[in-house]
């Protein structure tokens, strides 16, 4: 960059070439008013509020889209400029109803502020716009008020440039010009248009007059839904959440949210929230006091432990509660109960990542950062419906492809939304991942596209993989997967010749009984091309739930203590025994699916579930129900009477993430502060308080005054967290490892050196999934998530708006299959598998190929996991949730 000198309002400024006048002015403390400008949008100069005078130019210029040039002399606030801005504002008021007293934006409206600042007393040029009856843009979440609109186009550009949907555009000309939804079918009600609107033209359509900005307390916290971990501000009046706002530049999401993050909070006020403990009596749950419930649970657990030993008890921690709560929960199970039977839902979604990447790279987490995906030239996205499951990352991918030339390769059995941005879409069958991944490696080696210096310096066992993939010719892979060989070769060349290439994947890869092999094959590919340890590269598993990474980091796993420190290692056991002042078991514990199997066999007598709902999320639900029925004690701690709580012996009401303090860790290993915004329902307690009470009653006292005290203990025993404090988290999240107080955190793992020392190539082979279609069950059933709902649906299904937009389960079926079966759009079908059946509405779509059907698992009325296969991956113990063989019958009920 070349330095240059300009003068603003008489002050000489040295700056770098390439910046706009607006940026230089703002960077140097000069205020220039703007309305249509946003940092993350391409500047247009539409509104003309940012006009400035430049010496030597006849007319004023717009500062937002005029480059600063060497020697420029600029005036930002002359009488002429002020008059021009007044004129601009007057034209914006032409149709404005001047209804500030009833406008939701009152008090935080840029137009209102500028009109006041520029001393405008009266709208000079008003026309009567009341006669115009437009059909205006509105969704269940968003409402457009055309007469308040200043036509700055921020909403239109945000929808195009940030969200990548292009729903909105300007219609008509002159006084009739307005914003309209020209592609309403593409709207995902993310509310980004609403957030971008500087005035009150776009407002929430949910309910109005909820409270003024000056009445609201704004609490910064983290979204409690997916693993992106978006920062948001919860606006609270009294004890009512009135809305969620963000700021451009805020958090890892840069102020962007999806529909769940922005509108998905009605559940906190649901009348169905649990308010009192429940105990099962004569087959029915009845209300109990906390004292009675806690005495009951602690007495029962003690009895079971004395009679059957500590390994007859198991705990299931939660991807939804805070790190501090997960830490205490595993401590209770290990130090108080005396067993390693502790797990979280990772063994239903990403344990293959943890095992696979720990083996090959030495760390089982996302290698890179969300932000540094911007550096990637090629993004290989597989088994991840990113725009629906991690919407804000999905928006980023669209933006990179549309405006920055990044190439996207999608490999997915389903024609997911991201396919429309992709340069290449490969469509294998579900469960064929190792075959096509080995095929890519084969071509990259054959065409000499691999990174020999990186392999020599940073890896081991290359020859073993080279030998194994030699038989995975494009022809052979085509035969297995159906991917045309030319497309496979094209994908290999794109990935193999990229400067920076990142792989993103999710449960389409991991939720298989061969999931760990799929992850190892991905790792082989990255090692082969040296795509590790630098921005824009890496192996990037996208974690589904908001704090699953945190639950794993906190040791809610059957083989490791916090920080992935193995329970089998004597020195580590000694360390934790001395910190926790209790003898610890060296025997590895059971995973979530193994726990239920052991319950079925009568080996596990008690299961304590904190904030999970296995009766919706586990495979083979009928079997699970029988297993739970054999337990002497099933405790469920949750905010609602979930399907799992309904079969429990004791239910303990807890608080949601909006009602307590703590930390979450997002998919990129970023530890972030969660802050209490609301008081929860009277009678419910924070999970950490419940555990402390229970543990103390059980005879292992836990005395913590607040979550920060728990976090201080976590830091002491977890090397990756040693340098992280609540005080440091005040200025934003920190990515582990962060070994000391001066360490900035680690956005990119494996920089300069693979964590394991050398990256390990592991040869893996393709084998077909355990269930393949046959005459009786001719379809492959694959499962996933929907944009509007989250996991077991216990929160999102309590949000009216989200239910309105996605009210029920749909089974997707290819048009040719529907025709053969005589099924019509919207008709009902019975999906029958080897373990049961369920009924659902049908959606006929070419998103799925012939022979494959797809549905989501959010709806307990259509419990797809009745059919899924509990067979486990022997390495990671993850069940085969992605592939089951089924038949489709017309439902006549
Ligand atoms: Fe929340 Fe995920 Fe949406 Fe962000 S992308 S707002 S974390 S659900």
PDB file of N, CA and C and ligand atoms in Angstrom, residues 222-232 253 256-262 265 389-393 787 790, ligand 1:
ATOM      1  N   UNK A 222     -24.847 -15.267  23.409  1.00  0.00           N
ATOM      2  CA  UNK A 222     -24.578 -16.130  22.255  1.00  0.00           C
ATOM      3  C   UNK A 222     -25.842 -16.925  21.947  1.00  0.00           C
ATOM      4  N   UNK A 223     -26.125 -17.085  20.671  1.00  0.00           N
ATOM      5  CA  UNK A 223     -27.299 -17.843  20.252  1.00  0.00           C
ATOM      6  C   UNK A 223     -27.233 -19.272  20.803  1.00  0.00           C
ATOM      7  N   UNK A 224     -28.370 -19.760  21.241  1.00  0.00           N
ATOM      8  CA  UNK A 224     -28.410 -21.097  21.856  1.00  0.00           C
ATOM      9  C   UNK A 224     -28.790 -22.196  20.887  1.00  0.00           C
ATOM     10  N   UNK A 225     -28.746 -21.927  19.616  1.00  0.00           N
ATOM     11  CA  UNK A 225     -29.121 -22.978  18.653  1.00  0.00           C
ATOM     12  C   UNK A 225     -27.874 -23.648  18.064  1.00  0.00           C
ATOM     13  N   UNK A 226     -27.485 -23.309  16.859  1.00  0.00           N
ATOM     14  CA  UNK A 226     -26.475 -24.166  16.204  1.00  0.00           C
ATOM     15  C   UNK A 226     -25.050 -23.812  16.604  1.00  0.00           C
ATOM     16  N   UNK A 227     -24.114 -24.572  16.061  1.00  0.00           N
ATOM     17  CA  UNK A 227     -22.709 -24.454  16.451  1.00  0.00           C
ATOM     18  C   UNK A 227     -21.972 -23.256  15.883  1.00  0.00           C
ATOM     19  N   UNK A 228     -22.640 -22.413  15.072  1.00  0.00           N
ATOM     20  CA  UNK A 228     -21.954 -21.216  14.577  1.00  0.00           C
ATOM     21  C   UNK A 228     -21.620 -20.300  15.757  1.00  0.00           C
ATOM     22  N   UNK A 229     -22.533 -20.270  16.735  1.00  0.00           N
ATOM     23  CA  UNK A 229     -22.255 -19.470  17.936  1.00  0.00           C
ATOM     24  C   UNK A 229     -22.346 -17.984  17.674  1.00  0.00           C
ATOM     25  N   UNK A 230     -23.435 -17.544  17.054  1.00  0.00           N
ATOM     26  CA  UNK A 230     -23.578 -16.130  16.701  1.00  0.00           C
ATOM     27  C   UNK A 230     -23.758 -15.261  17.948  1.00  0.00           C
ATOM     28  N   UNK A 231     -23.124 -14.102  17.906  1.00  0.00           N
ATOM     29  CA  UNK A 231     -23.325 -13.114  18.972  1.00  0.00           C
ATOM     30  C   UNK A 231     -24.616 -12.365  18.714  1.00  0.00           C
ATOM     31  N   UNK A 232     -25.319 -12.067  19.781  1.00  0.00           N
ATOM     32  CA  UNK A 232     -26.550 -11.302  19.626  1.00  0.00           C
ATOM     33  C   UNK A 232     -26.800 -10.463  20.874  1.00  0.00           C
ATOM     34  N   UNK A 253     -20.232 -13.865  13.675  1.00  0.00           N
ATOM     35  CA  UNK A 253     -21.272 -13.763  12.642  1.00  0.00           C
ATOM     36  C   UNK A 253     -21.335 -12.380  12.006  1.00  0.00           C
ATOM     37  N   UNK A 256     -24.730 -10.906  11.652  1.00  0.00           N
ATOM     38  CA  UNK A 256     -25.749 -11.583  10.833  1.00  0.00           C
ATOM     39  C   UNK A 256     -26.373 -12.714  11.649  1.00  0.00           C
ATOM     40  N   UNK A 257     -27.687 -12.919  11.489  1.00  0.00           N
ATOM     41  CA  UNK A 257     -28.369 -14.024  12.180  1.00  0.00           C
ATOM     42  C   UNK A 257     -29.281 -14.766  11.219  1.00  0.00           C
ATOM     43  N   UNK A 258     -29.706 -15.940  11.619  1.00  0.00           N
ATOM     44  CA  UNK A 258     -30.720 -16.655  10.838  1.00  0.00           C
ATOM     45  C   UNK A 258     -32.064 -16.530  11.562  1.00  0.00           C
ATOM     46  N   UNK A 259     -33.084 -17.172  11.017  1.00  0.00           N
ATOM     47  CA  UNK A 259     -34.435 -17.023  11.567  1.00  0.00           C
ATOM     48  C   UNK A 259     -34.509 -17.483  13.030  1.00  0.00           C
ATOM     49  N   UNK A 260     -33.777 -18.544  13.364  1.00  0.00           N
ATOM     50  CA  UNK A 260     -33.863 -19.056  14.745  1.00  0.00           C
ATOM     51  C   UNK A 260     -33.174 -18.080  15.705  1.00  0.00           C
ATOM     52  N   UNK A 261     -32.018 -17.585  15.290  1.00  0.00           N
ATOM     53  CA  UNK A 261     -31.276 -16.658  16.150  1.00  0.00           C
ATOM     54  C   UNK A 261     -32.018 -15.358  16.363  1.00  0.00           C
ATOM     55  N   UNK A 262     -32.735 -14.897  15.338  1.00  0.00           N
ATOM     56  CA  UNK A 262     -33.389 -13.593  15.455  1.00  0.00           C
ATOM     57  C   UNK A 262     -34.794 -13.684  16.052  1.00  0.00           C
ATOM     58  N   UNK A 265     -37.325 -17.196  20.060  1.00  0.00           N
ATOM     59  CA  UNK A 265     -37.203 -17.165  21.522  1.00  0.00           C
ATOM     60  C   UNK A 265     -38.505 -17.244  22.303  1.00  0.00           C
ATOM     61  N   UNK A 389     -28.367 -25.967   8.161  1.00  0.00           N
ATOM     62  CA  UNK A 389     -27.944 -26.397   9.496  1.00  0.00           C
ATOM     63  C   UNK A 389     -27.017 -25.390  10.173  1.00  0.00           C
ATOM     64  N   UNK A 390     -26.233 -24.666   9.386  1.00  0.00           N
ATOM     65  CA  UNK A 390     -25.338 -23.628   9.917  1.00  0.00           C
ATOM     66  C   UNK A 390     -25.543 -22.386   9.044  1.00  0.00           C
ATOM     67  N   UNK A 391     -26.747 -21.788   9.147  1.00  0.00           N
ATOM     68  CA  UNK A 391     -27.152 -20.806   8.134  1.00  0.00           C
ATOM     69  C   UNK A 391     -26.182 -19.649   7.930  1.00  0.00           C
ATOM     70  N   UNK A 392     -25.582 -19.166   9.000  1.00  0.00           N
ATOM     71  CA  UNK A 392     -24.721 -17.989   8.817  1.00  0.00           C
ATOM     72  C   UNK A 392     -23.430 -18.379   8.083  1.00  0.00           C
ATOM     73  N   UNK A 393     -22.939 -19.575   8.306  1.00  0.00           N
ATOM     74  CA  UNK A 393     -21.789 -20.041   7.502  1.00  0.00           C
ATOM     75  C   UNK A 393     -22.256 -20.259   6.058  1.00  0.00           C
ATOM     76  N   UNK A 787     -34.064 -25.925   8.252  1.00  0.00           N
ATOM     77  CA  UNK A 787     -33.632 -24.573   8.610  1.00  0.00           C
ATOM     78  C   UNK A 787     -34.421 -23.990   9.787  1.00  0.00           C
ATOM     79  N   UNK A 790     -34.734 -27.112  15.215  1.00  0.00           N
ATOM     80  CA  UNK A 790     -33.447 -27.409  15.820  1.00  0.00           C
ATOM     81  C   UNK A 790     -33.545 -28.692  16.622  1.00  0.00           C
TER      82      UNK A 790
HETATM   83 FE1  LIG B   1     -28.077 -19.146  15.905  1.00  0.00          FE
HETATM   84 FE2  LIG B   1     -26.829 -20.799  14.239  1.00  0.00          FE
HETATM   85 FE3  LIG B   1     -28.650 -19.117  13.309  1.00  0.00          FE
HETATM   86 FE4  LIG B   1     -26.300 -18.210  14.181  1.00  0.00          FE
HETATM   87  S1  LIG B   1     -26.628 -19.524  12.417  1.00  0.00           S
HETATM   88  S2  LIG B   1     -28.304 -17.323  14.590  1.00  0.00           S
HETATM   89  S3  LIG B   1     -25.894 -19.646  15.901  1.00  0.00           S
HETATM   90  S4  LIG B   1     -28.988 -20.814  14.743  1.00  0.00           S
END
